[in-house]
PDB file of C-alpha atoms in Angstrom:
ATOM      1  CA  MET A 725      77.557 -37.007 238.924  1.00  0.00           C
ATOM      2  CA  ASP A 726      81.431 -38.783 238.305  1.00  0.00           C
ATOM      3  CA  LYS A 727      84.071 -37.609 235.594  1.00  0.00           C
ATOM      4  CA  LYS A 728      84.464 -39.345 232.201  1.00  0.00           C
ATOM      5  CA  LYS A 729      88.040 -40.559 232.811  1.00  0.00           C
ATOM      6  CA  ILE A 730      89.861 -40.298 229.504  1.00  0.00           C
ATOM      7  CA  THR A 731      92.958 -42.477 229.639  1.00  0.00           C
ATOM      8  CA  ILE A 732      96.150 -41.143 226.781  1.00  0.00           C
ATOM      9  CA  VAL A 733      97.560 -44.750 226.571  1.00  0.00           C
ATOM     10  CA  VAL A 734     101.609 -43.088 225.316  1.00  0.00           C
ATOM     11  CA  MET A 735     103.528 -45.365 223.636  1.00  0.00           C
ATOM     12  CA  SER A 736     107.555 -45.543 222.736  1.00  0.00           C
ATOM     13  CA  GLY A 737     106.857 -43.837 219.357  1.00  0.00           C
ATOM     14  CA  ASN A 738     105.601 -40.778 219.912  1.00  0.00           C
ATOM     15  CA  PHE A 739     105.232 -37.307 219.311  1.00  0.00           C
ATOM     16  CA  LEU A 740     104.395 -34.500 222.444  1.00  0.00           C
ATOM     17  CA  MET A 741     101.399 -33.262 219.861  1.00  0.00           C
ATOM     18  CA  ASP A 742     100.210 -36.948 219.209  1.00  0.00           C
ATOM     19  CA  PHE A 743      99.708 -36.446 223.234  1.00  0.00           C
ATOM     20  CA  ALA A 744      99.220 -32.669 224.207  1.00  0.00           C
ATOM     21  CA  GLY A 745      97.059 -32.084 221.751  1.00  0.00           C
ATOM     22  CA  PRO A 746      93.806 -33.977 222.919  1.00  0.00           C
ATOM     23  CA  ALA A 747      94.564 -33.834 226.794  1.00  0.00           C
ATOM     24  CA  ASP A 748      94.392 -29.835 226.213  1.00  0.00           C
ATOM     25  CA  VAL A 749      90.891 -30.162 223.650  1.00  0.00           C
ATOM     26  CA  PHE A 750      89.252 -32.256 227.039  1.00  0.00           C
ATOM     27  CA  ARG A 751      91.123 -30.128 229.678  1.00  0.00           C
ATOM     28  CA  HIS A 752      89.785 -26.670 227.713  1.00  0.00           C
ATOM     29  CA  ALA A 753      86.483 -28.425 227.435  1.00  0.00           C
ATOM     30  CA  ASN A 754      86.640 -29.358 231.777  1.00  0.00           C
ATOM     31  CA  ALA A 755      87.370 -25.756 232.462  1.00  0.00           C
ATOM     32  CA  LEU A 756      83.434 -25.754 231.090  1.00  0.00           C
ATOM     33  CA  ARG A 757      82.017 -28.225 232.027  1.00  0.00           C
ATOM     34  CA  ASP A 758      84.270 -29.736 234.473  1.00  0.00           C
ATOM     35  CA  ILE A 759      82.994 -33.661 233.148  1.00  0.00           C
ATOM     36  CA  TYR A 760      86.268 -35.643 232.725  1.00  0.00           C
ATOM     37  CA  GLU A 761      89.306 -36.674 234.323  1.00  0.00           C
ATOM     38  CA  VAL A 762      92.701 -36.731 231.867  1.00  0.00           C
ATOM     39  CA  LEU A 763      95.416 -39.466 232.434  1.00  0.00           C
ATOM     40  CA  LEU A 764      98.531 -40.351 230.721  1.00  0.00           C
ATOM     41  CA  ILE A 765      99.954 -43.276 231.107  1.00  0.00           C
ATOM     42  CA  SER A 766     103.010 -45.865 229.962  1.00  0.00           C
ATOM     43  CA  PRO A 767     101.633 -49.170 228.250  1.00  0.00           C
ATOM     44  CA  ASP A 768     103.350 -50.984 230.619  1.00  0.00           C
ATOM     45  CA  GLY A 769     103.036 -50.012 234.327  1.00  0.00           C
ATOM     46  CA  GLU A 770     106.867 -47.485 233.801  1.00  0.00           C
ATOM     47  CA  THR A 771     107.280 -44.293 234.140  1.00  0.00           C
ATOM     48  CA  MET A 772     108.499 -43.838 231.043  1.00  0.00           C
ATOM     49  CA  LYS A 773     110.660 -39.690 229.147  1.00  0.00           C
ATOM     50  CA  GLY A 774     108.366 -38.822 226.379  1.00  0.00           C
ATOM     51  CA  ILE A 775     110.152 -36.746 223.577  1.00  0.00           C
ATOM     52  CA  GLY A 776     111.925 -33.129 225.144  1.00  0.00           C
ATOM     53  CA  GLY A 777     111.758 -35.459 228.099  1.00  0.00           C
ATOM     54  CA  LEU A 778     108.720 -34.459 229.072  1.00  0.00           C
ATOM     55  CA  GLN A 779     107.743 -37.712 231.021  1.00  0.00           C
ATOM     56  CA  ILE A 780     105.141 -40.297 231.255  1.00  0.00           C
ATOM     57  CA  ASN A 781     103.880 -41.379 235.123  1.00  0.00           C
ATOM     58  CA  GLY A 782     103.625 -45.313 235.664  1.00  0.00           C
ATOM     59  CA  ASN A 783      99.489 -46.302 236.787  1.00  0.00           C
ATOM     60  CA  ALA A 784      98.866 -50.699 237.053  1.00  0.00           C
ATOM     61  CA  LEU A 785      96.739 -51.618 233.802  1.00  0.00           C
ATOM     62  CA  ARG A 786      94.805 -53.034 236.785  1.00  0.00           C
ATOM     63  CA  ASP A 787      94.268 -50.291 238.990  1.00  0.00           C
ATOM     64  CA  LEU A 788      93.346 -47.763 236.654  1.00  0.00           C
ATOM     65  CA  GLY A 789      89.622 -48.398 237.541  1.00  0.00           C
ATOM     66  CA  SER A 790      86.304 -47.978 235.160  1.00  0.00           C
ATOM     67  CA  ILE A 791      87.451 -45.233 231.817  1.00  0.00           C
ATOM     68  CA  ASP A 792      85.192 -44.060 229.835  1.00  0.00           C
ATOM     69  CA  THR A 793      87.654 -43.297 227.284  1.00  0.00           C
ATOM     70  CA  LEU A 794      90.916 -44.936 225.748  1.00  0.00           C
ATOM     71  CA  LEU A 795      93.378 -42.999 223.285  1.00  0.00           C
ATOM     72  CA  ILE A 796      96.210 -45.088 222.429  1.00  0.00           C
ATOM     73  CA  VAL A 797      99.127 -42.974 220.862  1.00  0.00           C
ATOM     74  CA  GLY A 798     102.509 -43.670 219.224  1.00  0.00           C
ATOM     75  CA  ASN A 799     103.796 -47.594 218.294  1.00  0.00           C
ATOM     76  CA  ASP A 800     105.772 -50.094 220.240  1.00  0.00           C
ATOM     77  CA  SER A 801     107.902 -49.344 217.221  1.00  0.00           C
ATOM     78  CA  GLU A 802     110.578 -49.481 220.436  1.00  0.00           C
ATOM     79  CA  SER A 803     109.755 -51.912 222.919  1.00  0.00           C
ATOM     80  CA  ASN A 804     106.938 -54.975 223.472  1.00  0.00           C
ATOM     81  CA  TYR A 805     103.674 -54.478 225.103  1.00  0.00           C
ATOM     82  CA  LYS A 806     102.141 -57.881 225.002  1.00  0.00           C
ATOM     83  CA  GLN A 807     100.837 -57.900 227.675  1.00  0.00           C
ATOM     84  CA  PHE A 808      99.134 -54.152 226.623  1.00  0.00           C
ATOM     85  CA  TYR A 809      97.212 -55.764 224.266  1.00  0.00           C
ATOM     86  CA  THR A 810      96.117 -58.613 226.409  1.00  0.00           C
ATOM     87  CA  TRP A 811      94.593 -55.944 228.252  1.00  0.00           C
ATOM     88  CA  LEU A 812      93.185 -54.447 226.552  1.00  0.00           C
ATOM     89  CA  ALA A 813      91.541 -57.411 224.867  1.00  0.00           C
ATOM     90  CA  GLY A 814      89.959 -58.023 228.014  1.00  0.00           C
ATOM     91  CA  VAL A 815      88.275 -54.932 229.024  1.00  0.00           C
ATOM     92  CA  HIS A 816      87.723 -53.604 225.140  1.00  0.00           C
ATOM     93  CA  ASN A 817      84.689 -53.926 226.451  1.00  0.00           C
ATOM     94  CA  GLN A 818      83.767 -52.423 228.845  1.00  0.00           C
ATOM     95  CA  ILE A 819      84.768 -49.235 227.674  1.00  0.00           C
ATOM     96  CA  ARG A 820      83.021 -46.507 226.016  1.00  0.00           C
ATOM     97  CA  ARG A 821      84.768 -45.474 223.177  1.00  0.00           C
ATOM     98  CA  ILE A 822      88.616 -46.997 222.315  1.00  0.00           C
ATOM     99  CA  GLY A 823      89.896 -43.681 220.180  1.00  0.00           C
ATOM    100  CA  THR A 824      93.794 -44.442 218.320  1.00  0.00           C
ATOM    101  CA  ILE A 825      95.600 -41.175 217.163  1.00  0.00           C
ATOM    102  CA  GLY A 826      97.959 -42.015 213.530  1.00  0.00           C
ATOM    103  CA  VAL A 827      99.981 -45.880 214.015  1.00  0.00           C
ATOM    104  CA  GLY A 828      98.303 -46.083 217.569  1.00  0.00           C
ATOM    105  CA  ALA A 829      95.895 -47.724 215.213  1.00  0.00           C
ATOM    106  CA  THR A 830      97.734 -50.667 214.594  1.00  0.00           C
ATOM    107  CA  ILE A 831      98.307 -51.901 218.094  1.00  0.00           C
ATOM    108  CA  VAL A 832      94.507 -52.193 218.334  1.00  0.00           C
ATOM    109  CA  GLU A 833      94.422 -54.157 215.506  1.00  0.00           C
ATOM    110  CA  ARG A 834      96.617 -56.660 216.859  1.00  0.00           C
ATOM    111  CA  SER A 835      94.753 -56.804 220.319  1.00  0.00           C
ATOM    112  CA  GLY A 836      92.107 -58.467 218.155  1.00  0.00           C
ATOM    113  CA  LEU A 837      90.659 -55.277 216.678  1.00  0.00           C
ATOM    114  CA  LEU A 838      90.359 -53.919 213.550  1.00  0.00           C
ATOM    115  CA  LEU A 839      89.894 -50.620 212.868  1.00  0.00           C
ATOM    116  CA  ASP A 840      90.397 -47.975 209.313  1.00  0.00           C
ATOM    117  CA  HIS A 841      92.833 -45.367 209.860  1.00  0.00           C
ATOM    118  CA  HIS A 842      92.836 -44.501 206.524  1.00  0.00           C
ATOM    119  CA  TYR A 843      90.811 -41.467 206.831  1.00  0.00           C
ATOM    120  CA  PHE A 844      91.348 -38.558 209.083  1.00  0.00           C
ATOM    121  CA  HIS A 845      89.064 -39.192 211.903  1.00  0.00           C
ATOM    122  CA  THR A 846      86.262 -41.728 211.699  1.00  0.00           C
ATOM    123  CA  ARG A 847      84.385 -43.883 214.006  1.00  0.00           C
ATOM    124  CA  ASP A 848      82.808 -47.292 213.666  1.00  0.00           C
ATOM    125  CA  GLY A 849      80.966 -48.638 216.810  1.00  0.00           C
ATOM    126  CA  GLN A 850      83.127 -47.942 218.986  1.00  0.00           C
ATOM    127  CA  LEU A 851      86.010 -47.616 218.300  1.00  0.00           C
ATOM    128  CA  TYR A 852      87.173 -44.713 215.986  1.00  0.00           C
ATOM    129  CA  THR A 853      90.456 -43.211 214.231  1.00  0.00           C
ATOM    130  CA  SER A 854      92.483 -40.529 213.233  1.00  0.00           C
ATOM    131  CA  GLY A 855      95.125 -41.051 210.021  1.00  0.00           C
ATOM    132  CA  GLY A 856      97.755 -38.318 211.727  1.00  0.00           C
ATOM    133  CA  VAL A 857     100.108 -36.607 214.640  1.00  0.00           C
ATOM    134  CA  SER A 858      97.206 -33.074 214.409  1.00  0.00           C
ATOM    135  CA  SER A 859      93.981 -35.396 213.929  1.00  0.00           C
ATOM    136  CA  GLY A 860      93.571 -36.477 217.107  1.00  0.00           C
ATOM    137  CA  ILE A 861      93.247 -33.156 217.952  1.00  0.00           C
ATOM    138  CA  ASP A 862      90.383 -32.860 216.133  1.00  0.00           C
ATOM    139  CA  LEU A 863      88.747 -35.982 216.253  1.00  0.00           C
ATOM    140  CA  ALA A 864      88.884 -35.322 220.457  1.00  0.00           C
ATOM    141  CA  LEU A 865      86.909 -31.873 219.357  1.00  0.00           C
ATOM    142  CA  ALA A 866      84.479 -34.399 217.694  1.00  0.00           C
ATOM    143  CA  MET A 867      84.094 -36.614 221.005  1.00  0.00           C
ATOM    144  CA  VAL A 868      83.960 -33.528 223.356  1.00  0.00           C
ATOM    145  CA  GLU A 869      80.790 -32.453 220.461  1.00  0.00           C
ATOM    146  CA  GLU A 870      79.821 -35.344 221.501  1.00  0.00           C
ATOM    147  CA  ASP A 871      79.915 -35.311 225.477  1.00  0.00           C
ATOM    148  CA  CYS A 872      79.414 -31.529 225.496  1.00  0.00           C
ATOM    149  CA  GLY A 873      77.490 -30.716 222.372  1.00  0.00           C
ATOM    150  CA  ARG A 874      78.472 -27.760 218.821  1.00  0.00           C
ATOM    151  CA  ALA A 875      78.985 -24.900 221.285  1.00  0.00           C
ATOM    152  CA  VAL A 876      81.902 -25.973 223.856  1.00  0.00           C
ATOM    153  CA  ALA A 877      83.531 -28.138 220.411  1.00  0.00           C
ATOM    154  CA  ALA A 878      83.768 -24.744 218.857  1.00  0.00           C
ATOM    155  CA  HIS A 879      84.566 -22.528 222.020  1.00  0.00           C
ATOM    156  CA  VAL A 880      87.261 -25.461 222.403  1.00  0.00           C
ATOM    157  CA  ALA A 881      88.873 -25.316 219.187  1.00  0.00           C
ATOM    158  CA  ARG A 882      88.742 -21.478 219.566  1.00  0.00           C
ATOM    159  CA  LYS A 883      91.816 -21.312 222.192  1.00  0.00           C
ATOM    160  CA  LEU A 884      93.200 -23.942 219.981  1.00  0.00           C
ATOM    161  CA  ILE A 885      93.292 -22.914 216.787  1.00  0.00           C
ATOM    162  CA  PHE A 886      95.987 -20.966 214.532  1.00  0.00           C
ATOM    163  CA  PHE A 887      94.182 -16.094 214.616  1.00  0.00           C
ATOM    164  CA  TYR A 888      94.951 -15.499 211.515  1.00  0.00           C
ATOM    165  CA  LEU A 889      92.696 -18.007 210.152  1.00  0.00           C
ATOM    166  CA  ASN A 890      89.981 -15.825 207.977  1.00  0.00           C
ATOM    167  CA  LYS A 891      87.089 -16.983 206.096  1.00  0.00           C
ATOM    168  CA  GLN A 892      87.324 -14.321 203.524  1.00  0.00           C
ATOM    169  CA  ALA A 893      90.897 -14.579 203.599  1.00  0.00           C
ATOM    170  CA  TYR A 894      90.584 -18.860 202.382  1.00  0.00           C
ATOM    171  CA  GLN A 895      88.078 -17.678 199.731  1.00  0.00           C
ATOM    172  CA  VAL A 896      90.132 -15.564 197.739  1.00  0.00           C
ATOM    173  CA  GLN A 897      92.877 -17.363 197.829  1.00  0.00           C
ATOM    174  CA  PHE A 898      90.263 -20.606 196.789  1.00  0.00           C
ATOM    175  CA  GLY A 899      88.905 -19.424 194.196  1.00  0.00           C
ATOM    176  CA  THR A 900      91.271 -17.277 192.585  1.00  0.00           C
ATOM    177  CA  LEU A 901      94.170 -20.137 192.371  1.00  0.00           C
ATOM    178  CA  VAL A 902      93.447 -20.846 188.576  1.00  0.00           C
ATOM    179  CA  ASP A 903      93.574 -19.250 185.911  1.00  0.00           C
ATOM    180  CA  THR A 904      89.948 -19.338 183.485  1.00  0.00           C
ATOM    181  CA  SER A 905      91.573 -18.624 180.397  1.00  0.00           C
ATOM    182  CA  ALA A 906      90.613 -20.796 177.644  1.00  0.00           C
ATOM    183  CA  LEU A 907      93.093 -22.988 177.017  1.00  0.00           C
ATOM    184  CA  ALA A 908      93.508 -23.415 181.054  1.00  0.00           C
ATOM    185  CA  VAL A 909      90.088 -24.096 181.115  1.00  0.00           C
ATOM    186  CA  GLN A 910      90.793 -26.621 177.799  1.00  0.00           C
ATOM    187  CA  LEU A 911      93.509 -28.138 180.046  1.00  0.00           C
ATOM    188  CA  LYS A 912      92.002 -28.117 183.127  1.00  0.00           C
ATOM    189  CA  GLU A 913      88.916 -31.062 182.204  1.00  0.00           C
ATOM    190  CA  TRP A 914      91.277 -33.493 180.629  1.00  0.00           C
ATOM    191  CA  LEU A 915      93.568 -32.814 184.231  1.00  0.00           C
ATOM    192  CA  ALA A 916      90.850 -33.711 185.909  1.00  0.00           C
ATOM    193  CA  GLY A 917      91.553 -37.467 186.631  1.00  0.00           C
ATOM    194  CA  ARG A 918      95.232 -37.460 186.217  1.00  0.00           C
ATOM    195  CA  LEU A 919      96.766 -35.081 187.950  1.00  0.00           C
ATOM    196  CA  HIS A 920      98.304 -38.267 190.398  1.00  0.00           C
ATOM    197  CA  GLU A 921     100.296 -39.046 186.981  1.00  0.00           C
ATOM    198  CA  PRO A 922     102.876 -37.966 185.101  1.00  0.00           C
ATOM    199  CA  LEU A 923     102.734 -34.566 183.839  1.00  0.00           C
ATOM    200  CA  ASN A 924     105.306 -33.201 180.893  1.00  0.00           C
ATOM    201  CA  ILE A 925     104.725 -29.868 178.708  1.00  0.00           C
ATOM    202  CA  GLY A 926     105.188 -32.460 175.965  1.00  0.00           C
ATOM    203  CA  ARG A 927     102.011 -34.681 176.643  1.00  0.00           C
ATOM    204  CA  LEU A 928      99.752 -31.192 177.449  1.00  0.00           C
ATOM    205  CA  ALA A 929     100.987 -30.751 173.909  1.00  0.00           C
ATOM    206  CA  GLU A 930     100.760 -33.168 173.112  1.00  0.00           C
ATOM    207  CA  GLN A 931      96.977 -33.311 173.971  1.00  0.00           C
ATOM    208  CA  LEU A 932      95.921 -30.187 172.015  1.00  0.00           C
ATOM    209  CA  ASN A 933      98.033 -30.880 169.699  1.00  0.00           C
ATOM    210  CA  MET A 934     100.580 -28.057 169.881  1.00  0.00           C
ATOM    211  CA  SER A 935     104.715 -28.614 168.956  1.00  0.00           C
ATOM    212  CA  THR A 936     106.149 -28.141 172.520  1.00  0.00           C
ATOM    213  CA  ARG A 937     107.464 -24.838 171.548  1.00  0.00           C
ATOM    214  CA  ASN A 938     104.687 -22.989 170.198  1.00  0.00           C
ATOM    215  CA  PHE A 939     101.846 -24.294 173.393  1.00  0.00           C
ATOM    216  CA  THR A 940     104.896 -23.082 175.920  1.00  0.00           C
ATOM    217  CA  ARG A 941     104.577 -20.116 174.137  1.00  0.00           C
ATOM    218  CA  VAL A 942     100.754 -19.969 173.739  1.00  0.00           C
ATOM    219  CA  PHE A 943      99.971 -21.219 177.222  1.00  0.00           C
ATOM    220  CA  THR A 944     102.082 -18.139 179.089  1.00  0.00           C
ATOM    221  CA  ARG A 945     100.774 -15.278 177.041  1.00  0.00           C
ATOM    222  CA  GLN A 946      96.894 -16.305 177.315  1.00  0.00           C
ATOM    223  CA  THR A 947      97.716 -17.429 181.016  1.00  0.00           C
ATOM    224  CA  GLY A 948     100.815 -16.255 182.698  1.00  0.00           C
ATOM    225  CA  ILE A 949     102.266 -18.594 184.093  1.00  0.00           C
ATOM    226  CA  SER A 950     104.727 -21.423 182.948  1.00  0.00           C
ATOM    227  CA  PRO A 951     102.206 -24.722 182.403  1.00  0.00           C
ATOM    228  CA  ALA A 952     104.774 -26.427 185.211  1.00  0.00           C
ATOM    229  CA  LYS A 953     103.211 -23.711 187.282  1.00  0.00           C
ATOM    230  CA  PHE A 954      99.674 -24.207 186.015  1.00  0.00           C
ATOM    231  CA  ILE A 955      99.657 -28.394 187.217  1.00  0.00           C
ATOM    232  CA  GLU A 956     100.606 -27.274 190.240  1.00  0.00           C
ATOM    233  CA  LYS A 957      98.339 -24.566 190.802  1.00  0.00           C
ATOM    234  CA  LEU A 958      96.037 -27.227 190.174  1.00  0.00           C
ATOM    235  CA  ARG A 959      97.039 -30.245 192.119  1.00  0.00           C
ATOM    236  CA  VAL A 960      96.847 -27.392 195.072  1.00  0.00           C
ATOM    237  CA  GLU A 961      93.398 -26.095 194.099  1.00  0.00           C
ATOM    238  CA  ALA A 962      92.325 -30.627 193.628  1.00  0.00           C
ATOM    239  CA  ALA A 963      93.712 -31.727 196.888  1.00  0.00           C
ATOM    240  CA  SER A 964      91.833 -27.904 199.212  1.00  0.00           C
ATOM    241  CA  VAL A 965      88.927 -29.471 197.182  1.00  0.00           C
ATOM    242  CA  TYR A 966      89.803 -33.140 199.155  1.00  0.00           C
ATOM    243  CA  VAL A 967      90.395 -31.476 202.506  1.00  0.00           C
ATOM    244  CA  GLU A 968      86.988 -29.150 202.991  1.00  0.00           C
ATOM    245  CA  GLN A 969      84.618 -32.415 201.268  1.00  0.00           C
ATOM    246  CA  SER A 970      86.385 -35.458 202.804  1.00  0.00           C
ATOM    247  CA  ASP A 971      87.722 -37.696 205.625  1.00  0.00           C
ATOM    248  CA  LEU A 972      90.068 -38.599 203.187  1.00  0.00           C
ATOM    249  CA  SER A 973      93.478 -38.904 205.358  1.00  0.00           C
ATOM    250  CA  LEU A 974      96.422 -35.984 203.391  1.00  0.00           C
ATOM    251  CA  GLU A 975      98.285 -38.228 203.041  1.00  0.00           C
ATOM    252  CA  GLU A 976      95.941 -40.201 200.858  1.00  0.00           C
ATOM    253  CA  ILE A 977      95.585 -37.531 199.028  1.00  0.00           C
ATOM    254  CA  ALA A 978      98.519 -35.943 198.543  1.00  0.00           C
ATOM    255  CA  LEU A 979      98.888 -39.376 196.232  1.00  0.00           C
ATOM    256  CA  ARG A 980      95.541 -38.419 194.558  1.00  0.00           C
ATOM    257  CA  CYS A 981      96.350 -34.556 193.757  1.00  0.00           C
ATOM    258  CA  GLY A 982     100.132 -35.894 193.129  1.00  0.00           C
ATOM    259  CA  LEU A 983     101.691 -33.461 195.554  1.00  0.00           C
ATOM    260  CA  GLY A 984     103.589 -36.922 196.240  1.00  0.00           C
ATOM    261  CA  GLY A 985     103.817 -36.922 200.771  1.00  0.00           C
ATOM    262  CA  LEU A 986     103.121 -34.602 202.691  1.00  0.00           C
ATOM    263  CA  VAL A 987     106.207 -33.122 203.193  1.00  0.00           C
ATOM    264  CA  SER A 988     105.688 -31.452 199.222  1.00  0.00           C
ATOM    265  CA  MET A 989     101.839 -30.759 199.622  1.00  0.00           C
ATOM    266  CA  ARG A 990     102.704 -28.859 203.118  1.00  0.00           C
ATOM    267  CA  ARG A 991     105.405 -26.090 201.466  1.00  0.00           C
ATOM    268  CA  LEU A 992     103.246 -25.676 198.075  1.00  0.00           C
ATOM    269  CA  PHE A 993      99.662 -25.052 200.533  1.00  0.00           C
ATOM    270  CA  LEU A 994     102.347 -23.089 202.319  1.00  0.00           C
ATOM    271  CA  ARG A 995     103.269 -21.610 198.971  1.00  0.00           C
ATOM    272  CA  HIS A 996      99.463 -20.828 197.505  1.00  0.00           C
ATOM    273  CA  LEU A 997      97.140 -20.129 200.314  1.00  0.00           C
ATOM    274  CA  MET A 998      99.545 -19.522 202.870  1.00  0.00           C
ATOM    275  CA  VAL A 999      97.954 -21.982 205.909  1.00  0.00           C
ATOM    276  CA  THR A1000      98.928 -25.585 206.159  1.00  0.00           C
ATOM    277  CA  PRO A1001      96.673 -28.639 205.025  1.00  0.00           C
ATOM    278  CA  SER A1002      96.504 -29.850 208.479  1.00  0.00           C
ATOM    279  CA  ASP A1003      95.606 -25.738 209.456  1.00  0.00           C
ATOM    280  CA  TYR A1004      92.781 -25.934 206.867  1.00  0.00           C
ATOM    281  CA  ARG A1005      91.039 -28.751 207.999  1.00  0.00           C
ATOM    282  CA  ARG A1006      90.952 -28.158 211.809  1.00  0.00           C
ATOM    283  CA  PHE A1007      89.085 -24.587 210.194  1.00  0.00           C
ATOM    284  CA  LEU A1008      86.531 -26.011 208.518  1.00  0.00           C
ATOM    285  CA  LYS A1009      85.991 -27.795 210.631  1.00  0.00           C
ATOM    286  CA  LEU A1010      86.020 -24.511 213.582  1.00  0.00           C
ATOM    287  CA  GLN A1011      83.706 -23.587 210.819  1.00  0.00           C
ATOM    288  CA  LYS A1012      81.274 -26.123 210.478  1.00  0.00           C
ATOM    289  CA  TYR A1013      80.822 -25.778 214.096  1.00  0.00           C
ATOM    290  CA  GLU A1014      80.137 -22.110 214.052  1.00  0.00           C
ATOM    291  CA  ASN A1015      77.300 -22.435 210.889  1.00  0.00           C
ATOM    292  CA  CYS A1016      75.843 -24.971 213.964  1.00  0.00           C
ATOM    293  CA  ASN A1017      75.492 -22.770 216.251  1.00  0.00           C
TER     294      ASN A1017
END
């Protein structure tokens, strides 16, 4: 049986994880099924240097032959790849799957194809997109599941995910993150739809018809933490629910929950949950694979 050719196009602006992560997924799957041929290429046929001096060999686009899956990673901020756009517009109907990782979606748009790249990873017909560099691994896992089944995808996920991830630890951490005292519960209900807004102690005290000083004293006595720390924990709890139950990108989740951005969200997840948002999302995917087998 002919192998499925996975062609990963490495644009000029990229992180090593952009293409190394998905390539590892297909490589590990190949060890089980031997159905893939993975090829890293540059978009203009020229040899290029990646992050850390890694060399990407040039291959003329016209010589690639039949492509099963085309993955585009990085961006063209340093170069103009007009020839690649033209080539992609002409051959996309001959390719079973076209995926983008991170800002690679803009490359597809310039070729006349449209993608929704606001989600963690999603699909529209032959087009797949992922919302960030680490989610390229998850996109590749989804493709492996499509080709080889959940068991193979789960095996590959186990190879790639950190061993400290533990289901019981997550259940304890997420279940006890926010205090359940009467005052905390009352505020949590009011704050639920306002986490993206600027929130200060004065606003919380006003909601409870208390002075700022008295509110701070009573709240700290009942909960054992400051109002500011309570809001921080509530935002992390809300973000963890979005990570678990939605396909929103991590960037969008950070904004919706008032966490500022990915850097701040990552720092707060590590502080409260001892795991990064992207690692937690991969853990949930692995858990889903295992539960379905």
